[in-house]
Amino acid sequence: MSDHLTTYWKLHKVPILLVAISLAFYGVFAHQLQRTDFVKLLTLFAALFFLCFKLIQFEKWNFKFLLVAGVLFRLVFFTAEPNLSQDYFRFIWDGELVLNLINPYLEVPNALIEQKDLIIGNARELYEGMGSLSAKHYSNYPPLNQLFFALARLLGGKGILGSVLAMRLLVLAADLGIFYFGRKLLRTLNRSPHLIFWYFLNPLVIIELTGNLHF
């Protein structure tokens, strides 16, 4: 077993180091970065795109390696609330409305928060977190998104982090579905299946979908 690991390390040492560095940078995105720190944000994005390019260059035919790397990059965000966007507060709010059979297209948070008998869990925290701009408008998210919000709230329980985790699981499942069917589509089009990794390892996709929950 140790000989096998040693051989694997020798053959894939550089890509493994690239993955480790990428994980560290994604960790900064997930747990430390403030959206007002533009220079740091831009630098990290540039570094991650470079690392993505080098990973695919080194291991583009190594299906399992790149698949595992893409999943690991997404898992980094699973223990953190989004720190580059506050939209997820509105997602959870809308999901709670749908579960309570309240139409999010007919009720604005500013009006609902004044109701004494409001049955939304964590209502005040969600209301303050979404910001004044979102709070004064009806929901603009399509019905399919509303179903995902409600499902995430149902699976995640009443806690905000639980709902965020549930949404990320749904996004990860969707990304794996895109990966699976994307490879099939590429084969149908007589294109190389490894091209799907330009999506699956794309830092913008990982950070915006899994990290910021913009879907």
PDB file of N, CA and C in Angstrom, residues 47-138:
ATOM      1  N   ALA A  47      -5.186  33.822  -9.319  1.00  0.00           N
ATOM      2  CA  ALA A  47      -4.379  32.667  -8.920  1.00  0.00           C
ATOM      3  C   ALA A  47      -5.136  31.361  -9.125  1.00  0.00           C
ATOM      4  N   LEU A  48      -6.421  31.351  -8.771  1.00  0.00           N
ATOM      5  CA  LEU A  48      -7.217  30.129  -8.904  1.00  0.00           C
ATOM      6  C   LEU A  48      -7.447  29.764 -10.368  1.00  0.00           C
ATOM      7  N   PHE A  49      -7.633  30.758 -11.226  1.00  0.00           N
ATOM      8  CA  PHE A  49      -7.779  30.461 -12.654  1.00  0.00           C
ATOM      9  C   PHE A  49      -6.478  29.887 -13.223  1.00  0.00           C
ATOM     10  N   PHE A  50      -5.350  30.420 -12.781  1.00  0.00           N
ATOM     11  CA  PHE A  50      -4.057  29.884 -13.223  1.00  0.00           C
ATOM     12  C   PHE A  50      -3.884  28.443 -12.749  1.00  0.00           C
ATOM     13  N   LEU A  51      -4.216  28.185 -11.482  1.00  0.00           N
ATOM     14  CA  LEU A  51      -4.104  26.833 -10.935  1.00  0.00           C
ATOM     15  C   LEU A  51      -5.046  25.868 -11.647  1.00  0.00           C
ATOM     16  N   CYS A  52      -6.241  26.343 -11.980  1.00  0.00           N
ATOM     17  CA  CYS A  52      -7.201  25.525 -12.733  1.00  0.00           C
ATOM     18  C   CYS A  52      -6.614  25.133 -14.086  1.00  0.00           C
ATOM     19  N   PHE A  53      -6.043  26.109 -14.771  1.00  0.00           N
ATOM     20  CA  PHE A  53      -5.429  25.851 -16.081  1.00  0.00           C
ATOM     21  C   PHE A  53      -4.309  24.820 -15.977  1.00  0.00           C
ATOM     22  N   LYS A  54      -3.444  24.973 -14.969  1.00  0.00           N
ATOM     23  CA  LYS A  54      -2.318  24.053 -14.816  1.00  0.00           C
ATOM     24  C   LYS A  54      -2.789  22.650 -14.429  1.00  0.00           C
ATOM     25  N   LEU A  55      -3.817  22.572 -13.594  1.00  0.00           N
ATOM     26  CA  LEU A  55      -4.350  21.263 -13.210  1.00  0.00           C
ATOM     27  C   LEU A  55      -4.858  20.497 -14.422  1.00  0.00           C
ATOM     28  N   ILE A  56      -5.633  21.174 -15.252  1.00  0.00           N
ATOM     29  CA  ILE A  56      -6.173  20.516 -16.443  1.00  0.00           C
ATOM     30  C   ILE A  56      -5.041  20.177 -17.408  1.00  0.00           C
ATOM     31  N   GLN A  57      -4.051  21.047 -17.480  1.00  0.00           N
ATOM     32  CA  GLN A  57      -2.904  20.790 -18.347  1.00  0.00           C
ATOM     33  C   GLN A  57      -2.141  19.540 -17.912  1.00  0.00           C
ATOM     34  N   PHE A  58      -1.950  19.379 -16.617  1.00  0.00           N
ATOM     35  CA  PHE A  58      -1.198  18.235 -16.096  1.00  0.00           C
ATOM     36  C   PHE A  58      -2.006  16.938 -16.111  1.00  0.00           C
ATOM     37  N   GLU A  59      -3.300  17.025 -15.807  1.00  0.00           N
ATOM     38  CA  GLU A  59      -4.082  15.812 -15.534  1.00  0.00           C
ATOM     39  C   GLU A  59      -5.350  15.705 -16.384  1.00  0.00           C
ATOM     40  N   LYS A  60      -5.360  16.286 -17.565  1.00  0.00           N
ATOM     41  CA  LYS A  60      -6.619  16.371 -18.310  1.00  0.00           C
ATOM     42  C   LYS A  60      -7.211  15.008 -18.668  1.00  0.00           C
ATOM     43  N   TRP A  61      -6.400  13.968 -18.694  1.00  0.00           N
ATOM     44  CA  TRP A  61      -6.938  12.642 -18.997  1.00  0.00           C
ATOM     45  C   TRP A  61      -7.168  11.810 -17.741  1.00  0.00           C
ATOM     46  N   ASN A  62      -6.871  12.391 -16.585  1.00  0.00           N
ATOM     47  CA  ASN A  62      -7.046  11.678 -15.315  1.00  0.00           C
ATOM     48  C   ASN A  62      -8.424  12.027 -14.741  1.00  0.00           C
ATOM     49  N   PHE A  63      -9.419  11.305 -15.179  1.00  0.00           N
ATOM     50  CA  PHE A  63     -10.816  11.594 -14.843  1.00  0.00           C
ATOM     51  C   PHE A  63     -11.040  11.633 -13.339  1.00  0.00           C
ATOM     52  N   LYS A  64     -10.621  10.594 -12.625  1.00  0.00           N
ATOM     53  CA  LYS A  64     -10.896  10.498 -11.190  1.00  0.00           C
ATOM     54  C   LYS A  64     -10.206  11.610 -10.409  1.00  0.00           C
ATOM     55  N   PHE A  65      -8.971  11.908 -10.760  1.00  0.00           N
ATOM     56  CA  PHE A  65      -8.213  12.934 -10.040  1.00  0.00           C
ATOM     57  C   PHE A  65      -8.913  14.286 -10.126  1.00  0.00           C
ATOM     58  N   LEU A  66      -9.291  14.692 -11.329  1.00  0.00           N
ATOM     59  CA  LEU A  66      -9.909  16.005 -11.503  1.00  0.00           C
ATOM     60  C   LEU A  66     -11.324  16.046 -10.932  1.00  0.00           C
ATOM     61  N   LEU A  67     -12.046  14.933 -11.011  1.00  0.00           N
ATOM     62  CA  LEU A  67     -13.382  14.877 -10.421  1.00  0.00           C
ATOM     63  C   LEU A  67     -13.305  15.056  -8.910  1.00  0.00           C
ATOM     64  N   VAL A  68     -12.402  14.328  -8.265  1.00  0.00           N
ATOM     65  CA  VAL A  68     -12.235  14.444  -6.810  1.00  0.00           C
ATOM     66  C   VAL A  68     -11.792  15.852  -6.441  1.00  0.00           C
ATOM     67  N   ALA A  69     -10.887  16.425  -7.219  1.00  0.00           N
ATOM     68  CA  ALA A  69     -10.423  17.788  -6.947  1.00  0.00           C
ATOM     69  C   ALA A  69     -11.585  18.776  -6.996  1.00  0.00           C
ATOM     70  N   GLY A  70     -12.431  18.656  -8.017  1.00  0.00           N
ATOM     71  CA  GLY A  70     -13.572  19.559  -8.142  1.00  0.00           C
ATOM     72  C   GLY A  70     -14.542  19.446  -6.983  1.00  0.00           C
ATOM     73  N   VAL A  71     -14.771  18.226  -6.515  1.00  0.00           N
ATOM     74  CA  VAL A  71     -15.661  18.024  -5.364  1.00  0.00           C
ATOM     75  C   VAL A  71     -15.033  18.603  -4.099  1.00  0.00           C
ATOM     76  N   LEU A  72     -13.739  18.363  -3.895  1.00  0.00           N
ATOM     77  CA  LEU A  72     -13.053  18.892  -2.708  1.00  0.00           C
ATOM     78  C   LEU A  72     -13.097  20.413  -2.671  1.00  0.00           C
ATOM     79  N   PHE A  73     -12.903  21.048  -3.815  1.00  0.00           N
ATOM     80  CA  PHE A  73     -12.951  22.512  -3.856  1.00  0.00           C
ATOM     81  C   PHE A  73     -14.315  23.021  -3.395  1.00  0.00           C
ATOM     82  N   ARG A  74     -15.364  22.325  -3.760  1.00  0.00           N
ATOM     83  CA  ARG A  74     -16.713  22.735  -3.364  1.00  0.00           C
ATOM     84  C   ARG A  74     -16.972  22.472  -1.878  1.00  0.00           C
ATOM     85  N   LEU A  75     -16.431  21.377  -1.374  1.00  0.00           N
ATOM     86  CA  LEU A  75     -16.662  21.024   0.030  1.00  0.00           C
ATOM     87  C   LEU A  75     -16.042  22.032   0.995  1.00  0.00           C
ATOM     88  N   VAL A  76     -15.039  22.767   0.551  1.00  0.00           N
ATOM     89  CA  VAL A  76     -14.414  23.784   1.401  1.00  0.00           C
ATOM     90  C   VAL A  76     -15.451  24.783   1.913  1.00  0.00           C
ATOM     91  N   PHE A  77     -16.462  25.067   1.099  1.00  0.00           N
ATOM     92  CA  PHE A  77     -17.449  26.087   1.451  1.00  0.00           C
ATOM     93  C   PHE A  77     -18.559  25.570   2.365  1.00  0.00           C
ATOM     94  N   PHE A  78     -18.606  24.272   2.609  1.00  0.00           N
ATOM     95  CA  PHE A  78     -19.760  23.692   3.288  1.00  0.00           C
ATOM     96  C   PHE A  78     -19.868  24.066   4.762  1.00  0.00           C
ATOM     97  N   THR A  79     -18.811  24.532   5.358  1.00  0.00           N
ATOM     98  CA  THR A  79     -18.859  24.890   6.783  1.00  0.00           C
ATOM     99  C   THR A  79     -18.937  26.396   7.002  1.00  0.00           C
ATOM    100  N   ALA A  80     -19.175  27.149   5.939  1.00  0.00           N
ATOM    101  CA  ALA A  80     -19.179  28.614   6.065  1.00  0.00           C
ATOM    102  C   ALA A  80     -20.428  29.207   5.428  1.00  0.00           C
ATOM    103  N   GLU A  81     -20.923  30.285   6.012  1.00  0.00           N
ATOM    104  CA  GLU A  81     -21.984  31.049   5.373  1.00  0.00           C
ATOM    105  C   GLU A  81     -21.363  31.917   4.281  1.00  0.00           C
ATOM    106  N   PRO A  82     -22.092  32.184   3.193  1.00  0.00           N
ATOM    107  CA  PRO A  82     -21.542  33.024   2.124  1.00  0.00           C
ATOM    108  C   PRO A  82     -21.104  34.384   2.660  1.00  0.00           C
ATOM    109  N   ASN A  83     -19.894  34.797   2.291  1.00  0.00           N
ATOM    110  CA  ASN A  83     -19.395  36.079   2.781  1.00  0.00           C
ATOM    111  C   ASN A  83     -19.231  37.126   1.687  1.00  0.00           C
ATOM    112  N   LEU A  84     -19.567  36.763   0.445  1.00  0.00           N
ATOM    113  CA  LEU A  84     -19.474  37.722  -0.649  1.00  0.00           C
ATOM    114  C   LEU A  84     -20.847  38.154  -1.146  1.00  0.00           C
ATOM    115  N   SER A  85     -21.893  37.634  -0.551  1.00  0.00           N
ATOM    116  CA  SER A  85     -23.254  37.980  -0.959  1.00  0.00           C
ATOM    117  C   SER A  85     -24.210  37.761   0.208  1.00  0.00           C
ATOM    118  N   GLN A  86     -25.224  38.607   0.288  1.00  0.00           N
ATOM    119  CA  GLN A  86     -26.234  38.451   1.331  1.00  0.00           C
ATOM    120  C   GLN A  86     -27.546  37.907   0.777  1.00  0.00           C
ATOM    121  N   ASP A  87     -27.537  37.538  -0.499  1.00  0.00           N
ATOM    122  CA  ASP A  87     -28.767  37.070  -1.140  1.00  0.00           C
ATOM    123  C   ASP A  87     -29.334  35.823  -0.482  1.00  0.00           C
ATOM    124  N   TYR A  88     -28.467  35.021   0.123  1.00  0.00           N
ATOM    125  CA  TYR A  88     -28.947  33.757   0.693  1.00  0.00           C
ATOM    126  C   TYR A  88     -29.949  33.975   1.814  1.00  0.00           C
ATOM    127  N   PHE A  89     -29.890  35.130   2.479  1.00  0.00           N
ATOM    128  CA  PHE A  89     -30.901  35.423   3.497  1.00  0.00           C
ATOM    129  C   PHE A  89     -32.293  35.493   2.861  1.00  0.00           C
ATOM    130  N   ARG A  90     -32.359  36.101   1.672  1.00  0.00           N
ATOM    131  CA  ARG A  90     -33.645  36.187   0.974  1.00  0.00           C
ATOM    132  C   ARG A  90     -34.071  34.814   0.459  1.00  0.00           C
ATOM    133  N   PHE A  91     -33.108  34.002   0.025  1.00  0.00           N
ATOM    134  CA  PHE A  91     -33.448  32.651  -0.427  1.00  0.00           C
ATOM    135  C   PHE A  91     -34.139  31.872   0.698  1.00  0.00           C
ATOM    136  N   ILE A  92     -33.541  31.945   1.881  1.00  0.00           N
ATOM    137  CA  ILE A  92     -34.098  31.216   3.027  1.00  0.00           C
ATOM    138  C   ILE A  92     -35.445  31.799   3.421  1.00  0.00           C
ATOM    139  N   TRP A  93     -35.553  33.123   3.395  1.00  0.00           N
ATOM    140  CA  TRP A  93     -36.827  33.789   3.703  1.00  0.00           C
ATOM    141  C   TRP A  93     -37.918  33.309   2.758  1.00  0.00           C
ATOM    142  N   ASP A  94     -37.629  33.329   1.457  1.00  0.00           N
ATOM    143  CA  ASP A  94     -38.618  32.880   0.476  1.00  0.00           C
ATOM    144  C   ASP A  94     -38.979  31.412   0.675  1.00  0.00           C
ATOM    145  N   GLY A  95     -37.980  30.586   0.977  1.00  0.00           N
ATOM    146  CA  GLY A  95     -38.256  29.173   1.227  1.00  0.00           C
ATOM    147  C   GLY A  95     -39.175  28.975   2.409  1.00  0.00           C
ATOM    148  N   GLU A  96     -38.969  29.788   3.442  1.00  0.00           N
ATOM    149  CA  GLU A  96     -39.840  29.712   4.622  1.00  0.00           C
ATOM    150  C   GLU A  96     -41.261  30.143   4.271  1.00  0.00           C
ATOM    151  N   LEU A  97     -41.396  31.160   3.431  1.00  0.00           N
ATOM    152  CA  LEU A  97     -42.734  31.592   3.005  1.00  0.00           C
ATOM    153  C   LEU A  97     -43.451  30.481   2.251  1.00  0.00           C
ATOM    154  N   VAL A  98     -42.748  29.856   1.315  1.00  0.00           N
ATOM    155  CA  VAL A  98     -43.361  28.792   0.516  1.00  0.00           C
ATOM    156  C   VAL A  98     -43.809  27.642   1.407  1.00  0.00           C
ATOM    157  N   LEU A  99     -42.986  27.276   2.380  1.00  0.00           N
ATOM    158  CA  LEU A  99     -43.352  26.188   3.293  1.00  0.00           C
ATOM    159  C   LEU A  99     -44.583  26.532   4.120  1.00  0.00           C
ATOM    160  N   ASN A 100     -44.777  27.818   4.367  1.00  0.00           N
ATOM    161  CA  ASN A 100     -45.941  28.258   5.141  1.00  0.00           C
ATOM    162  C   ASN A 100     -47.087  28.725   4.253  1.00  0.00           C
ATOM    163  N   LEU A 101     -47.005  28.334   2.958  1.00  0.00           N
ATOM    164  CA  LEU A 101     -48.063  28.622   1.981  1.00  0.00           C
ATOM    165  C   LEU A 101     -48.328  30.117   1.831  1.00  0.00           C
ATOM    166  N   ILE A 102     -47.254  30.907   1.920  1.00  0.00           N
ATOM    167  CA  ILE A 102     -47.336  32.349   1.689  1.00  0.00           C
ATOM    168  C   ILE A 102     -46.658  32.637   0.353  1.00  0.00           C
ATOM    169  N   ASN A 103     -47.333  33.367  -0.513  1.00  0.00           N
ATOM    170  CA  ASN A 103     -46.813  33.649  -1.848  1.00  0.00           C
ATOM    171  C   ASN A 103     -45.726  34.724  -1.780  1.00  0.00           C
ATOM    172  N   PRO A 104     -44.470  34.398  -2.101  1.00  0.00           N
ATOM    173  CA  PRO A 104     -43.391  35.392  -2.018  1.00  0.00           C
ATOM    174  C   PRO A 104     -43.482  36.486  -3.072  1.00  0.00           C
ATOM    175  N   TYR A 105     -44.382  36.296  -4.060  1.00  0.00           N
ATOM    176  CA  TYR A 105     -44.567  37.323  -5.083  1.00  0.00           C
ATOM    177  C   TYR A 105     -45.650  38.329  -4.697  1.00  0.00           C
ATOM    178  N   LEU A 106     -46.311  38.070  -3.578  1.00  0.00           N
ATOM    179  CA  LEU A 106     -47.402  38.953  -3.151  1.00  0.00           C
ATOM    180  C   LEU A 106     -47.125  39.656  -1.832  1.00  0.00           C
ATOM    181  N   GLU A 107     -46.066  39.259  -1.141  1.00  0.00           N
ATOM    182  CA  GLU A 107     -45.770  39.836   0.178  1.00  0.00           C
ATOM    183  C   GLU A 107     -44.323  40.317   0.224  1.00  0.00           C
ATOM    184  N   VAL A 108     -44.121  41.539   0.684  1.00  0.00           N
ATOM    185  CA  VAL A 108     -42.758  42.061   0.830  1.00  0.00           C
ATOM    186  C   VAL A 108     -42.305  41.880   2.277  1.00  0.00           C
ATOM    187  N   PRO A 109     -41.026  41.619   2.503  1.00  0.00           N
ATOM    188  CA  PRO A 109     -40.532  41.429   3.871  1.00  0.00           C
ATOM    189  C   PRO A 109     -40.815  42.606   4.791  1.00  0.00           C
ATOM    190  N   ASN A 110     -40.750  43.833   4.270  1.00  0.00           N
ATOM    191  CA  ASN A 110     -41.005  45.011   5.104  1.00  0.00           C
ATOM    192  C   ASN A 110     -42.385  44.967   5.749  1.00  0.00           C
ATOM    193  N   ALA A 111     -43.361  44.438   5.015  1.00  0.00           N
ATOM    194  CA  ALA A 111     -44.719  44.349   5.553  1.00  0.00           C
ATOM    195  C   ALA A 111     -44.862  43.152   6.486  1.00  0.00           C
ATOM    196  N   LEU A 112     -44.278  42.030   6.101  1.00  0.00           N
ATOM    197  CA  LEU A 112     -44.428  40.817   6.902  1.00  0.00           C
ATOM    198  C   LEU A 112     -43.755  40.932   8.267  1.00  0.00           C
ATOM    199  N   ILE A 113     -42.623  41.610   8.322  1.00  0.00           N
ATOM    200  CA  ILE A 113     -41.874  41.674   9.579  1.00  0.00           C
ATOM    201  C   ILE A 113     -42.631  42.432  10.659  1.00  0.00           C
ATOM    202  N   GLU A 114     -43.608  43.247  10.253  1.00  0.00           N
ATOM    203  CA  GLU A 114     -44.397  44.022  11.212  1.00  0.00           C
ATOM    204  C   GLU A 114     -45.538  43.210  11.819  1.00  0.00           C
ATOM    205  N   GLN A 115     -45.801  42.038  11.262  1.00  0.00           N
ATOM    206  CA  GLN A 115     -46.896  41.215  11.764  1.00  0.00           C
ATOM    207  C   GLN A 115     -46.494  40.527  13.067  1.00  0.00           C
ATOM    208  N   LYS A 116     -47.322  40.647  14.066  1.00  0.00           N
ATOM    209  CA  LYS A 116     -47.017  40.066  15.377  1.00  0.00           C
ATOM    210  C   LYS A 116     -47.095  38.544  15.369  1.00  0.00           C
ATOM    211  N   ASP A 117     -47.934  38.007  14.487  1.00  0.00           N
ATOM    212  CA  ASP A 117     -48.115  36.554  14.453  1.00  0.00           C
ATOM    213  C   ASP A 117     -47.282  35.894  13.350  1.00  0.00           C
ATOM    214  N   LEU A 118     -46.212  36.551  12.925  1.00  0.00           N
ATOM    215  CA  LEU A 118     -45.362  36.014  11.867  1.00  0.00           C
ATOM    216  C   LEU A 118     -44.733  34.691  12.318  1.00  0.00           C
ATOM    217  N   ILE A 119     -44.847  33.662  11.480  1.00  0.00           N
ATOM    218  CA  ILE A 119     -44.405  32.322  11.874  1.00  0.00           C
ATOM    219  C   ILE A 119     -43.101  31.914  11.188  1.00  0.00           C
ATOM    220  N   ILE A 120     -42.392  32.858  10.619  1.00  0.00           N
ATOM    221  CA  ILE A 120     -41.132  32.565   9.941  1.00  0.00           C
ATOM    222  C   ILE A 120     -40.015  32.390  10.962  1.00  0.00           C
ATOM    223  N   GLY A 121     -39.308  31.261  10.890  1.00  0.00           N
ATOM    224  CA  GLY A 121     -38.193  31.026  11.793  1.00  0.00           C
ATOM    225  C   GLY A 121     -37.031  31.964  11.501  1.00  0.00           C
ATOM    226  N   ASN A 122     -36.367  32.465  12.545  1.00  0.00           N
ATOM    227  CA  ASN A 122     -35.241  33.396  12.389  1.00  0.00           C
ATOM    228  C   ASN A 122     -35.621  34.635  11.582  1.00  0.00           C
ATOM    229  N   ALA A 123     -36.876  35.063  11.706  1.00  0.00           N
ATOM    230  CA  ALA A 123     -37.389  36.139  10.859  1.00  0.00           C
ATOM    231  C   ALA A 123     -36.554  37.410  10.961  1.00  0.00           C
ATOM    232  N   ARG A 124     -36.264  37.856  12.177  1.00  0.00           N
ATOM    233  CA  ARG A 124     -35.531  39.110  12.348  1.00  0.00           C
ATOM    234  C   ARG A 124     -34.121  39.014  11.762  1.00  0.00           C
ATOM    235  N   GLU A 125     -33.436  37.909  12.001  1.00  0.00           N
ATOM    236  CA  GLU A 125     -32.077  37.737  11.481  1.00  0.00           C
ATOM    237  C   GLU A 125     -32.071  37.685   9.954  1.00  0.00           C
ATOM    238  N   LEU A 126     -33.042  36.987   9.379  1.00  0.00           N
ATOM    239  CA  LEU A 126     -33.138  36.913   7.924  1.00  0.00           C
ATOM    240  C   LEU A 126     -33.474  38.274   7.332  1.00  0.00           C
ATOM    241  N   TYR A 127     -34.386  38.976   7.969  1.00  0.00           N
ATOM    242  CA  TYR A 127     -34.814  40.291   7.494  1.00  0.00           C
ATOM    243  C   TYR A 127     -33.648  41.278   7.497  1.00  0.00           C
ATOM    244  N   GLU A 128     -32.921  41.316   8.583  1.00  0.00           N
ATOM    245  CA  GLU A 128     -31.788  42.239   8.679  1.00  0.00           C
ATOM    246  C   GLU A 128     -30.642  41.820   7.762  1.00  0.00           C
ATOM    247  N   GLY A 129     -30.484  40.518   7.574  1.00  0.00           N
ATOM    248  CA  GLY A 129     -29.390  40.030   6.741  1.00  0.00           C
ATOM    249  C   GLY A 129     -29.584  40.299   5.263  1.00  0.00           C
ATOM    250  N   MET A 130     -30.824  40.269   4.783  1.00  0.00           N
ATOM    251  CA  MET A 130     -31.066  40.446   3.348  1.00  0.00           C
ATOM    252  C   MET A 130     -30.828  41.875   2.880  1.00  0.00           C
ATOM    253  N   GLY A 131     -30.870  42.842   3.794  1.00  0.00           N
ATOM    254  CA  GLY A 131     -30.641  44.234   3.423  1.00  0.00           C
ATOM    255  C   GLY A 131     -31.923  44.960   3.057  1.00  0.00           C
ATOM    256  N   SER A 132     -31.872  46.272   3.128  1.00  0.00           N
ATOM    257  CA  SER A 132     -33.067  47.096   2.920  1.00  0.00           C
ATOM    258  C   SER A 132     -33.571  47.044   1.485  1.00  0.00           C
ATOM    259  N   LEU A 133     -32.660  46.902   0.517  1.00  0.00           N
ATOM    260  CA  LEU A 133     -33.081  46.878  -0.884  1.00  0.00           C
ATOM    261  C   LEU A 133     -33.949  45.668  -1.175  1.00  0.00           C
ATOM    262  N   SER A 134     -33.524  44.505  -0.707  1.00  0.00           N
ATOM    263  CA  SER A 134     -34.304  43.287  -0.919  1.00  0.00           C
ATOM    264  C   SER A 134     -35.588  43.300  -0.103  1.00  0.00           C
ATOM    265  N   ALA A 135     -35.505  43.847   1.110  1.00  0.00           N
ATOM    266  CA  ALA A 135     -36.642  43.794   2.029  1.00  0.00           C
ATOM    267  C   ALA A 135     -37.847  44.592   1.551  1.00  0.00           C
ATOM    268  N   LYS A 136     -37.637  45.571   0.708  1.00  0.00           N
ATOM    269  CA  LYS A 136     -38.763  46.406   0.268  1.00  0.00           C
ATOM    270  C   LYS A 136     -39.351  45.959  -1.072  1.00  0.00           C
ATOM    271  N   HIS A 137     -38.840  44.859  -1.608  1.00  0.00           N
ATOM    272  CA  HIS A 137     -39.336  44.383  -2.896  1.00  0.00           C
ATOM    273  C   HIS A 137     -39.926  42.973  -2.777  1.00  0.00           C
ATOM    274  N   TYR A 138     -40.845  42.674  -3.699  1.00  0.00           N
ATOM    275  CA  TYR A 138     -41.347  41.309  -3.822  1.00  0.00           C
ATOM    276  C   TYR A 138     -40.217  40.424  -4.354  1.00  0.00           C
TER     277      TYR A 138
END
